[in-house]
Short mmCIF file of C-alpha atoms in Angstrom, two decimals:
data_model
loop_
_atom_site.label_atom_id
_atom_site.label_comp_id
_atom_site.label_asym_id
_atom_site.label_seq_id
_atom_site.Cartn_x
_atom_site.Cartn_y
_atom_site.Cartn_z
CA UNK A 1207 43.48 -25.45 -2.40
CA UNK A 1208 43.21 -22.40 -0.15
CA UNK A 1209 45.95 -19.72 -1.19
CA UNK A 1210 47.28 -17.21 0.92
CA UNK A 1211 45.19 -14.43 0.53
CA UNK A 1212 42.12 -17.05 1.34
CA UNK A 1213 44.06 -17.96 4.80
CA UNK A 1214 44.21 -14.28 5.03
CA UNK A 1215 40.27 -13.69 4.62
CA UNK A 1216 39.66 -16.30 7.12
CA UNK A 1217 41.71 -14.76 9.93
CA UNK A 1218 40.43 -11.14 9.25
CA UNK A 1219 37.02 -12.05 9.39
CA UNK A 1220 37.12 -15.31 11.90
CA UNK A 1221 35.94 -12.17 14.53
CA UNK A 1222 32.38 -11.82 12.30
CA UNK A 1223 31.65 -15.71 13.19
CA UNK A 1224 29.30 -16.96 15.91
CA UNK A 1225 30.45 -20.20 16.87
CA UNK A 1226 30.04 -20.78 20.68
CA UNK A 1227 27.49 -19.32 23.07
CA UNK A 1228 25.30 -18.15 20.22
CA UNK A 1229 22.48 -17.82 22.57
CA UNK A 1230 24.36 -15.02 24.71
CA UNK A 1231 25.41 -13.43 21.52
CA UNK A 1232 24.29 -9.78 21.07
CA UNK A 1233 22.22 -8.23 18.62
CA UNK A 1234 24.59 -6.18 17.16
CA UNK A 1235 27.05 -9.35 16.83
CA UNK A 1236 23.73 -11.12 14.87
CA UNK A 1237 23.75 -8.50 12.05
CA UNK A 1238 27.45 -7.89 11.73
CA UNK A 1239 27.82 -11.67 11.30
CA UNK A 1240 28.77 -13.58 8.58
CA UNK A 1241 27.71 -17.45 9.71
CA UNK A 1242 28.10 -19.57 12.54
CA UNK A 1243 30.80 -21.77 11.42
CA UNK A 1244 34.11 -20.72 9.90
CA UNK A 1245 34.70 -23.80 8.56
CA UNK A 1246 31.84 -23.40 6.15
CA UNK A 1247 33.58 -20.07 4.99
CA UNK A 1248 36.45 -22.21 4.44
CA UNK A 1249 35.13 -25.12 2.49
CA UNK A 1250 33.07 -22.05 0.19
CA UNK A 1251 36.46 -20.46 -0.71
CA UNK A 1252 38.67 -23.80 -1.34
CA UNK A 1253 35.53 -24.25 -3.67
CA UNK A 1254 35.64 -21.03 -5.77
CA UNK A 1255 38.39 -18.94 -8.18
CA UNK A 1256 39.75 -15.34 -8.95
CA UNK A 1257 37.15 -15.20 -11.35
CA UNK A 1258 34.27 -15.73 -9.08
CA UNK A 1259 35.62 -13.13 -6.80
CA UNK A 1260 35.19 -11.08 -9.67
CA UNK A 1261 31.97 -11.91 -10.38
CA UNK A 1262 30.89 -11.12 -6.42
CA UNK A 1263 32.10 -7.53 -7.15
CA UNK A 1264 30.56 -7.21 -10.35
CA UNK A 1265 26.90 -8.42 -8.57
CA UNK A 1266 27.92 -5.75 -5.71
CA UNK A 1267 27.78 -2.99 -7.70
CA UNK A 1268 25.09 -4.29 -10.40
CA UNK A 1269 22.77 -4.39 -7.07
CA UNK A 1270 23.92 -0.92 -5.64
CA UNK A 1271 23.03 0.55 -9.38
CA UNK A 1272 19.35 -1.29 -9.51
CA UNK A 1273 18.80 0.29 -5.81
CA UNK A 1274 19.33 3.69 -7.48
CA UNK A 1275 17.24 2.82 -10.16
CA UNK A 1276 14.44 1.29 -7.79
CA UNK A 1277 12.17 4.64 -7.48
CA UNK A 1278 12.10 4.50 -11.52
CA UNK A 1279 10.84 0.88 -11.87
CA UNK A 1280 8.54 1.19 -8.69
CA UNK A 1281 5.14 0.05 -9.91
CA UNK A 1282 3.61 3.46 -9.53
CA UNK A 1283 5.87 5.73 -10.74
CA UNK A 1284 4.77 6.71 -14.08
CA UNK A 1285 1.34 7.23 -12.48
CA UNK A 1286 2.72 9.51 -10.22
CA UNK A 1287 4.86 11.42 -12.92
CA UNK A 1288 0.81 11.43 -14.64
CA UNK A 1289 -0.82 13.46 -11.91
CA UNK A 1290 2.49 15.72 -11.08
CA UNK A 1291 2.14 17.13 -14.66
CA UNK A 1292 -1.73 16.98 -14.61
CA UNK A 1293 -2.04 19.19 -11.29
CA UNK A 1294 1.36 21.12 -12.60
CA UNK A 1295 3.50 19.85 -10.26
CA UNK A 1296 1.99 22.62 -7.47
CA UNK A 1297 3.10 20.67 -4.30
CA UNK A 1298 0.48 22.64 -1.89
CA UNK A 1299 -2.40 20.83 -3.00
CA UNK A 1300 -3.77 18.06 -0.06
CA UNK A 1301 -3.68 15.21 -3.25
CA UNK A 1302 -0.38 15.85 -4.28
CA UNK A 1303 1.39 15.69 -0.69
CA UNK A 1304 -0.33 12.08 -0.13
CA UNK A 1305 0.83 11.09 -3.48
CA UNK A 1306 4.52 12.19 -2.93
CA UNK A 1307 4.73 10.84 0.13
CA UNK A 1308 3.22 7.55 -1.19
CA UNK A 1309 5.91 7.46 -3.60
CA UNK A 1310 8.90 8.37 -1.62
CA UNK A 1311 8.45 5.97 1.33
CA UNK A 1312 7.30 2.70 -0.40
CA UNK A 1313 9.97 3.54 -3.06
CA UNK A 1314 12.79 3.53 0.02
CA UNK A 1315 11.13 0.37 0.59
CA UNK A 1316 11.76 -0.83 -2.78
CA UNK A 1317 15.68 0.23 -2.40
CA UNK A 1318 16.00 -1.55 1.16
CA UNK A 1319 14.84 -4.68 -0.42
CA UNK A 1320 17.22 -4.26 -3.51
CA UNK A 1321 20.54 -3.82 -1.14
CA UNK A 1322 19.43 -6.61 0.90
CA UNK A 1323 20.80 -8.37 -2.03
CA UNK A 1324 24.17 -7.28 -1.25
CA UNK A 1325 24.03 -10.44 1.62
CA UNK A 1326 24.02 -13.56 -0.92
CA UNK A 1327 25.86 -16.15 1.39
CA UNK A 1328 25.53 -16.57 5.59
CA UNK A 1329 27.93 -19.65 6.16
CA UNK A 1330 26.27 -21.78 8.73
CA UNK A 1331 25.19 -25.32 9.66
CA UNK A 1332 22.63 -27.20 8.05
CA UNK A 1333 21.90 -30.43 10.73
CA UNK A 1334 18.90 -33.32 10.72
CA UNK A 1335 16.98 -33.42 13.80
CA UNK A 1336 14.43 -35.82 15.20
CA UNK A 1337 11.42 -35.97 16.84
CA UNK A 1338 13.35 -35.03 20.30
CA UNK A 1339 15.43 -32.26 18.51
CA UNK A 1340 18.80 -34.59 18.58
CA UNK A 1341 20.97 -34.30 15.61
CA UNK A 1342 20.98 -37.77 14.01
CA UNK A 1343 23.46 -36.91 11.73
CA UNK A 1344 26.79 -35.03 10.72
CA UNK A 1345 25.97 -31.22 9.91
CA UNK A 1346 26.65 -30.08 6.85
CA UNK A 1347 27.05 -26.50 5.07
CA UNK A 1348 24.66 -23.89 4.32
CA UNK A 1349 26.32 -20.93 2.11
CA UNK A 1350 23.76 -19.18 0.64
CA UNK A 1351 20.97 -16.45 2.30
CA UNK A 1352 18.45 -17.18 -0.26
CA UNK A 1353 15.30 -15.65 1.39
CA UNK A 1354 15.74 -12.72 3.68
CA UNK A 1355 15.63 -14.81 7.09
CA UNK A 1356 18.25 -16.96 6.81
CA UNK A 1357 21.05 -13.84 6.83
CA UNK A 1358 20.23 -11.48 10.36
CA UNK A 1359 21.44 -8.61 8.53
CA UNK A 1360 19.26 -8.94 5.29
CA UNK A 1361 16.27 -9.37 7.78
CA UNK A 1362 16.26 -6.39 9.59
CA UNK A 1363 17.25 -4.47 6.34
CA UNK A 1364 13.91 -6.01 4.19
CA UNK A 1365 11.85 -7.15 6.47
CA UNK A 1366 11.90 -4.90 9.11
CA UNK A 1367 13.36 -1.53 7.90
CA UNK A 1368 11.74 -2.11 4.00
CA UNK A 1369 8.19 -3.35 5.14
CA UNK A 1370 8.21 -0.31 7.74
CA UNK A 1371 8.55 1.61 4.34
CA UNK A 1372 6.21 -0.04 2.84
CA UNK A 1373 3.28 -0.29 4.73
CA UNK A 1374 3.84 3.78 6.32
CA UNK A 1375 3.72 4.16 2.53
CA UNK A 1376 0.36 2.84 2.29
CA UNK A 1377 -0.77 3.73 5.03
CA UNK A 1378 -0.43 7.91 4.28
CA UNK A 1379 -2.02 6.48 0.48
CA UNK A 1380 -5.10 4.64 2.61
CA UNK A 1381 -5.99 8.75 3.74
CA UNK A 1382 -7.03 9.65 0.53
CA UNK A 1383 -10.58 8.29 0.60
CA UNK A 1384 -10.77 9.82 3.87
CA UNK A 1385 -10.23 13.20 3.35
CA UNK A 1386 -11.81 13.09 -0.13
CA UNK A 1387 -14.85 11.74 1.60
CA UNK A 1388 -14.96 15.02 4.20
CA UNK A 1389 -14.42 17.29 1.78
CA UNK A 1390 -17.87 16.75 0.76
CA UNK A 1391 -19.49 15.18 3.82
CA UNK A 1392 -19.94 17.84 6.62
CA UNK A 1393 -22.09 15.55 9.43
CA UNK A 1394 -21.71 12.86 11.46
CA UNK A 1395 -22.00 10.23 9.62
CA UNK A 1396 -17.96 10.89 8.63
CA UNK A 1397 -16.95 9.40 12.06
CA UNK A 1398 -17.58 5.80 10.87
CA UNK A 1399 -15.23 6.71 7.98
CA UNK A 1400 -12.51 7.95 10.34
CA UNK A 1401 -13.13 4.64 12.84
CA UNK A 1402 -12.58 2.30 9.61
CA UNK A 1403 -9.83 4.42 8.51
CA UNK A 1404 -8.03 4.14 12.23
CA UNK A 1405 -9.15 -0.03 11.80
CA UNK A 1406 -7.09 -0.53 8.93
CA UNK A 1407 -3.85 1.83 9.75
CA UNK A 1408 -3.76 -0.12 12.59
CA UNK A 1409 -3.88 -3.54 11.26
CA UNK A 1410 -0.87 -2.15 8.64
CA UNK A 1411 0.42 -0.99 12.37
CA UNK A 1412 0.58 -4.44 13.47
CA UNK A 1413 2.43 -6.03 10.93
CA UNK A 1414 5.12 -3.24 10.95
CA UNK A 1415 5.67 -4.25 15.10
CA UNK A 1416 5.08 -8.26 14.19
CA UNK A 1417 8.26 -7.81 11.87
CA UNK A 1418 10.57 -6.38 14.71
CA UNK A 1419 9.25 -9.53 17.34
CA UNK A 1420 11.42 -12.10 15.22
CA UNK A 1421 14.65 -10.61 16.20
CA UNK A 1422 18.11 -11.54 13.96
CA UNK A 1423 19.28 -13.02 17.21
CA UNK A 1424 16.98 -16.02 16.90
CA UNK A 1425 17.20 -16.66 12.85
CA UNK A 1426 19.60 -19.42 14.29
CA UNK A 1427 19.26 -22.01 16.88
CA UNK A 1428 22.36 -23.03 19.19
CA UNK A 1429 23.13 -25.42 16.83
CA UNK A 1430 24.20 -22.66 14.35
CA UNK A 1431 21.72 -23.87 12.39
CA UNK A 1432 18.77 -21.93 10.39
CA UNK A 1433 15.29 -22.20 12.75
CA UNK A 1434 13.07 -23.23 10.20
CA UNK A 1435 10.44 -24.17 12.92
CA UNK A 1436 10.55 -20.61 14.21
CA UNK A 1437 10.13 -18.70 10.83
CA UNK A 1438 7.41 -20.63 9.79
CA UNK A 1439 5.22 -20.13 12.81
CA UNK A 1440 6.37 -16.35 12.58
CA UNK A 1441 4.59 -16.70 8.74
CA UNK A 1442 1.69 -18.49 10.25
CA UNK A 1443 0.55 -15.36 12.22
CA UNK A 1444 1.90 -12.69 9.31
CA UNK A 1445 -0.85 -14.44 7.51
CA UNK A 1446 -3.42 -13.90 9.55
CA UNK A 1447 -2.46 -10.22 10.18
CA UNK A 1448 -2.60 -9.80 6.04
CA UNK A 1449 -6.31 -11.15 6.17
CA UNK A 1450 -6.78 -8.72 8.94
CA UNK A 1451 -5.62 -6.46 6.50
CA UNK A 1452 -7.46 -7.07 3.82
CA UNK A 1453 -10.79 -7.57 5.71
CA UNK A 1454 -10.40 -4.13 7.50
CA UNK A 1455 -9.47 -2.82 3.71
CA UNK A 1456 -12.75 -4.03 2.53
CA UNK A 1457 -14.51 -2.88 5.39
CA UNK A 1458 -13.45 0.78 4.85
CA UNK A 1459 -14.09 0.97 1.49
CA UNK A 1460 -17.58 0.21 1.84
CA UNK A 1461 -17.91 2.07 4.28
CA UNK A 1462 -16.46 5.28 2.09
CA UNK A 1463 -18.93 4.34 -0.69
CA UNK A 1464 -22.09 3.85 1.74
CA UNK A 1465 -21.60 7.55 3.20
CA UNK A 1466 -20.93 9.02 0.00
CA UNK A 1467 -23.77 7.64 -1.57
CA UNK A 1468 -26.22 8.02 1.27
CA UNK A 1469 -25.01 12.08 1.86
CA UNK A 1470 -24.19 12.97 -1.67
CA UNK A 1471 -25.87 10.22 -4.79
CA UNK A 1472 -28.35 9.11 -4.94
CA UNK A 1473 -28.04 7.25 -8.29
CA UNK A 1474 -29.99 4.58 -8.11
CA UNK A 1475 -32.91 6.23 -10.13
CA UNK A 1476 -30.10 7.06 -12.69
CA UNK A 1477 -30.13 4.62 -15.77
CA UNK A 1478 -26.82 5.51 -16.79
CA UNK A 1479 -24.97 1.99 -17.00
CA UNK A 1480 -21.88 1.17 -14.47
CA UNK A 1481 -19.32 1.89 -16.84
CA UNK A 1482 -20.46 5.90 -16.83
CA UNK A 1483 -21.16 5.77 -13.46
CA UNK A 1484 -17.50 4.74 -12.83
CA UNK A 1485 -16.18 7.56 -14.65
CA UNK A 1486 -18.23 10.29 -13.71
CA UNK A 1487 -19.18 9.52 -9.85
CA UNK A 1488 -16.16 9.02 -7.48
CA UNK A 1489 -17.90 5.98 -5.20
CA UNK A 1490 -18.35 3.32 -7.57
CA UNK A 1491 -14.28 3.69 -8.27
CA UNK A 1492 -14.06 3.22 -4.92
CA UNK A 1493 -16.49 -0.09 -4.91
CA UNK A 1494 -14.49 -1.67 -7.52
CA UNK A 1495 -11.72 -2.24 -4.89
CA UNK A 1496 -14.06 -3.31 -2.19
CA UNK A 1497 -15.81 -5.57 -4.42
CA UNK A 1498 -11.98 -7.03 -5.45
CA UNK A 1499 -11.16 -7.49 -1.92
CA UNK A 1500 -14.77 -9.43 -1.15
CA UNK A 1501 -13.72 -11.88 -4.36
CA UNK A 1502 -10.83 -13.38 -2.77
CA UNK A 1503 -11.06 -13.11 0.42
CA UNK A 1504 -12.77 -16.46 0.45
CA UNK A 1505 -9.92 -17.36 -1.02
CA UNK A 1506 -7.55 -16.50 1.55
CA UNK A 1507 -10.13 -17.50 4.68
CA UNK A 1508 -9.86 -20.74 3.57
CA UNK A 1509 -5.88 -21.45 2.62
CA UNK A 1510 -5.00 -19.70 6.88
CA UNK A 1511 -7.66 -22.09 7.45
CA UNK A 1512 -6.36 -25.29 5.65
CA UNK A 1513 -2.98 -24.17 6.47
CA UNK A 1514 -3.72 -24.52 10.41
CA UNK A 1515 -5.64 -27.24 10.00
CA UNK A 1516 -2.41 -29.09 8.14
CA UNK A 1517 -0.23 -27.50 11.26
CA UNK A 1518 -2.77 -29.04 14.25
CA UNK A 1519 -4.03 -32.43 12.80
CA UNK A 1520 -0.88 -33.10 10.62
CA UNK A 1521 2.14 -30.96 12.35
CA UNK A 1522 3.32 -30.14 8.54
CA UNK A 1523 4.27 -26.30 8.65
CA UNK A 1524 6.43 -26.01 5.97
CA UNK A 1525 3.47 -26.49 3.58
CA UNK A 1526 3.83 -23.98 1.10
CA UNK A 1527 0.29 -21.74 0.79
CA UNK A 1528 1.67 -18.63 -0.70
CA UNK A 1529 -0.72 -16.16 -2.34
CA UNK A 1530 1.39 -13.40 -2.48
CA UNK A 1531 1.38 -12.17 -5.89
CA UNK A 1532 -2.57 -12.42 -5.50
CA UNK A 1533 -2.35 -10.64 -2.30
CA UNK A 1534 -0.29 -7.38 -3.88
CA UNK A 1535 -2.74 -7.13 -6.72
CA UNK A 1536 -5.44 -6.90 -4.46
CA UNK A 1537 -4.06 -4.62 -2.10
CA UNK A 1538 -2.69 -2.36 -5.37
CA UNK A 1539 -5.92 -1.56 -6.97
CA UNK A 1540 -7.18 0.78 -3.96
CA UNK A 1541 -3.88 2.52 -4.89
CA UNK A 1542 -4.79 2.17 -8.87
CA UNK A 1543 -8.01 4.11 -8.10
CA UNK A 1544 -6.71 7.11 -6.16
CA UNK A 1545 -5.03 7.83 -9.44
CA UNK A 1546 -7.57 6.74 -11.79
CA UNK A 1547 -10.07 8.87 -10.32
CA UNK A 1548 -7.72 11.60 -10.21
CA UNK A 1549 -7.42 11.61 -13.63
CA UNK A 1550 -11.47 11.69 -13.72
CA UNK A 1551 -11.54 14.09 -11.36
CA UNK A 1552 -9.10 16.31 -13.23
CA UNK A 1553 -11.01 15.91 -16.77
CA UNK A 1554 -14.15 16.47 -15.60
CA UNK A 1555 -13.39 19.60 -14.55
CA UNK A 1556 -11.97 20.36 -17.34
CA UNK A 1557 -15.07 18.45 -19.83
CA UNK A 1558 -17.74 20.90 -17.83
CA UNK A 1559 -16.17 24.18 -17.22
CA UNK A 1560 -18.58 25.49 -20.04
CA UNK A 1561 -21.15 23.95 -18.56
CA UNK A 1562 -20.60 25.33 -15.01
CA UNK A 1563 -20.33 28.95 -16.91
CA UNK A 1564 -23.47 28.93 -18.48
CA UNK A 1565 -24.81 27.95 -16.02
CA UNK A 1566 -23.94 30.05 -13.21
CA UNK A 1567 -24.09 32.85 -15.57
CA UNK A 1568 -27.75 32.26 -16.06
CA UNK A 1569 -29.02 33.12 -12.44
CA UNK A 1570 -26.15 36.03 -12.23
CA UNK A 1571 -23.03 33.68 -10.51
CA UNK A 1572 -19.77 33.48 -11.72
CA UNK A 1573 -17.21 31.12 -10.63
CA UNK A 1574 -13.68 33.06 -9.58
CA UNK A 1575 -10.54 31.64 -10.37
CA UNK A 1576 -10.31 29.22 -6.99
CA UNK A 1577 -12.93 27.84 -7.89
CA UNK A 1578 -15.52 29.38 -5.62
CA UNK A 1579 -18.90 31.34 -6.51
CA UNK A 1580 -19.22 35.31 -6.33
CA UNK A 1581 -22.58 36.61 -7.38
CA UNK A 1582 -23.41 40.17 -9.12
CA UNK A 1583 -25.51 43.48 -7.05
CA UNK A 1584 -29.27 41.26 -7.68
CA UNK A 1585 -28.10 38.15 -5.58
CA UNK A 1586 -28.25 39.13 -1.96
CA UNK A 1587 -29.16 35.80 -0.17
CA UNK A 1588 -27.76 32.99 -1.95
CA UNK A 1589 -26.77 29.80 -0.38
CA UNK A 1590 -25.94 26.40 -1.26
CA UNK A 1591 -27.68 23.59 1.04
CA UNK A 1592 -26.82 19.95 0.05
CA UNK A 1593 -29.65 17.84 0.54
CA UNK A 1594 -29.05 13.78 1.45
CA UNK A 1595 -31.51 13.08 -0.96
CA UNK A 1596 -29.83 14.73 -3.58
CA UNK A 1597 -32.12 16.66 -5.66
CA UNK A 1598 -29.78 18.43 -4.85
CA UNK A 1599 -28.19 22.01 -4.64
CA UNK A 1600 -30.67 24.84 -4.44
CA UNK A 1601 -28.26 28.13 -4.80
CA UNK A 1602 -31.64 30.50 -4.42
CA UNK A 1603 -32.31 34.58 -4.19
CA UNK A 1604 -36.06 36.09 -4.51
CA UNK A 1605 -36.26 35.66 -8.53
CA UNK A 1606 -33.68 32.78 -9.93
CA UNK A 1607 -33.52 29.07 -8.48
CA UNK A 1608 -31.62 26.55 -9.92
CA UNK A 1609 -32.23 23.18 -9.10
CA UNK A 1610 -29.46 20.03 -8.91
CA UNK A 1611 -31.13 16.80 -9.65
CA UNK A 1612 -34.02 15.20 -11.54
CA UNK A 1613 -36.37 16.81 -13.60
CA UNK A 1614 -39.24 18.18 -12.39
CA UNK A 1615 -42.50 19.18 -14.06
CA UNK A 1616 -42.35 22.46 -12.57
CA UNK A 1617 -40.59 24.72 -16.02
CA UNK A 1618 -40.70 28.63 -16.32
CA UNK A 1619 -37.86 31.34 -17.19
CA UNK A 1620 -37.18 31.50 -13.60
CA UNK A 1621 -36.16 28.07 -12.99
CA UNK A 1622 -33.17 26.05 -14.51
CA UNK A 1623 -33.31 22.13 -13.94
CA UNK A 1624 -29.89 20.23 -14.40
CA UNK A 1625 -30.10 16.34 -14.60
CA UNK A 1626 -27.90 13.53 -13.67
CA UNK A 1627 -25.32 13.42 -15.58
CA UNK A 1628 -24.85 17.05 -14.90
CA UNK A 1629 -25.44 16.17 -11.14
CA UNK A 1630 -22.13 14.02 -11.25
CA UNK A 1631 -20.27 17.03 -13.06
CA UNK A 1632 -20.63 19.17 -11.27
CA UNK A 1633 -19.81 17.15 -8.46
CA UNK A 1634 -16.47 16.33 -9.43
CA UNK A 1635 -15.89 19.67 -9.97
CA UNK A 1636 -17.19 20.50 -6.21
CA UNK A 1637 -15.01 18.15 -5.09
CA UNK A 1638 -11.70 18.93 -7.16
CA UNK A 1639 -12.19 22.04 -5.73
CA UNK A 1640 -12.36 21.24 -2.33
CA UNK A 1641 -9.95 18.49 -1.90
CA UNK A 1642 -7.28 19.87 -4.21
#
């Protein structure tokens, strides 16, 4: 039995119902809506009790406290909290300005999804159609928004406004092999790293603008009823974008390994096994996520595949192909390794900084504190030339050489030979210095 503070409700908010001409209806109207049938509102509140009032204000501001809490439980956090006390929280460093970034905008992400919870029910229509879109029987109600597109305002707030966060988020993340990479890479082979880079920013691009062509306005068909037909072809093509994705993902990280490795390592005389190749040489960090991504995509080619096959031969679209948890995990390791090798990067540096004395000391260098090389009065034409085939740095004057790479036969007081494993030292450091 409605009381009269229910017949109250309904007459304040009767104005926040779309129940003729929803077609004309504006966009603004859409997201400040509340259903398309009062009468649904009605039957929900004849249906519930003080106490579940209550409850609805309870869940209101349990969900404003979890978006609060969002940036704290965001997956990366405690990863970014790592490398802020590693590099000592010094906020000029190139690194540290993608990393913050990475965490601020895909954490607002995370908190526009969280209040989109604060739009449980959209009171509207729920009708039976057949084949010639007739309703063959009496509508009933619909009270509860319980994915995103079935309440206009929830949908622009998560799926348009929060993925916006999210993928500009990744996409300021995706830079960091990038401008790692030309830190150390000075010729033209770098411009196939910036044309994969611009491949898959704009493939993350693309599903930002596919979110805002499925407007709130036509959630609902004229019926006031939820357009499942409409939403599911929407998903059919956000799928196929997401492959994009993760094809143009692979792409570039393959591409960062192959120009590392063909303008700085040469390992592949190295018998060091993977596992200390991982941690001492940047690239084959990056191939783990490349070689992730080339796993499953198989796996995804052949679900959009199966999926439109299903939708042409069978007209079943509502089959349910989801991957998505598989999908984030695969996407999430390229972020994984920008802070794993970070932390590499960081103890490295830190593992060989004897090493690097010694040995600059011995043909009259010292490194400064940033990091760079000063020599003494005797050194009057020293230079360092990186060679592709990476035998590798020859920092020479008239008496001292000191040679980066394998050994070589040639030994005498004049020469100093550093091998491999030095090699990849040394790199790091080279490149911690650089890019940070």
């Amino acid at each position: 039995m409605l009381t009269s503070e229910d017949l109250d409700k309904i007459n304040r908010y009767r104005k926040y119902f779309i129940e003729n001409n929803r077609t004309q209806a504006s966009y603004w109207d859409w997201i400040t809506s509340m259903g398309t049938n009062i009468t649904c509102y009605e039957q929900y509140l004849n249906i519930t009790n003080h106490e579940d009032d209550l409850n609805d204000t309870i869940e209101r501001i349990r969900v404003i406290i979890y978006s609060i809490h969002e940036p704290i439980k965001f997956l990366f956090f405690y990863w970014t909290l790592l490398i802020f006390i590693l590099h000592k929280f010094n906020f000029k460093k190139p690194v540290m300005k993608i990393i913050l970034a990475h965490f601020i905008i895909r954490s607002l992400g995370d908190v526009a999804d969280k209040l989109g919870d604060l739009f449980p029910r959209y009171y509207s229509n729920d009708c039976t159609y057949d084949k010639n879109h007739n309703i063959i029987e009496e509508c009933k109600c619909s009270y509860y928004s319980n994915t995103p597109e079935r309440h206009p305002a929830r949908w622009v707030l998560t799926r348009q406004i929060g993925v916006a966060f999210w993928f500009i988020g990744e996409i300021v993340a995706d830079w960091y092999p990038l401008l790692r990479t030309k830190a150390v890479v000075k010729n033209k082979s770098i411009r196939v790293v910036y044309a994969t880079c611009a491949i898959f920013n704009l493939s993350k691009i693309a599903i930002i603008i596919y979110h805002f062509t499925l407007w709130p306005t036509k959630l609902y068909n004229k019926d006031g009823v939820y357009d499942h037909d409409k939403v599911d072809m929407f998903y059919f093509v956000y799928w196929v974008i997401h492959l994009m994705i993760i094809y143009s993902s692979m792409i570039y990280d393959f591409t960062v390994y192959r120009v590392l490795k063909k303008n700085v390592f040469k390992t592949a005389q190295s018998n060091e096994g993977f596992l200390k190749k991982f941690k001492t040489i940047s690239e084959y960090r990056i191939l783990i996520s490349a070689i992730v991504s080339a796993v499953f995509l198989p796996i995804f080619s052949i679900v959009i595949l199966v999926k439109f096959f299903f939708y042409i031969y069978k007209h079943y679209h509502r089959l349910d192909f989801t991957f998505d948890e598989i999908r984030q995990s695969i996407v999430n390791i390229q972020y994984y390794m920008i802070f794993i090798d970070q932390i590499f990067l960081i103890f490295s540096k830190e593992e060989n900084s004897p090493l690097e004395t010694s040995l600059f000391s011995k043909i009259g260098l010292s490194p400064n504190m940033n990091g760079s090389v000063n020599g003494n009065s005797k050194l009057n034409d020293n230079e360092m030339i990186y060679q592709h085939d990476m035998k590798l740095t020859n920092l020479s004057n008239s008496s001292n050489n000191i040679f980066i790479g394998l050994p070589s036969p040639i030994n005498n007081e004049n020469n100093i030979f550093v091998n491999h494993r030095d090699l990849s030292s040394i790199y790091a450091k080279i490149l911690y210095i650089t890019f940070s």
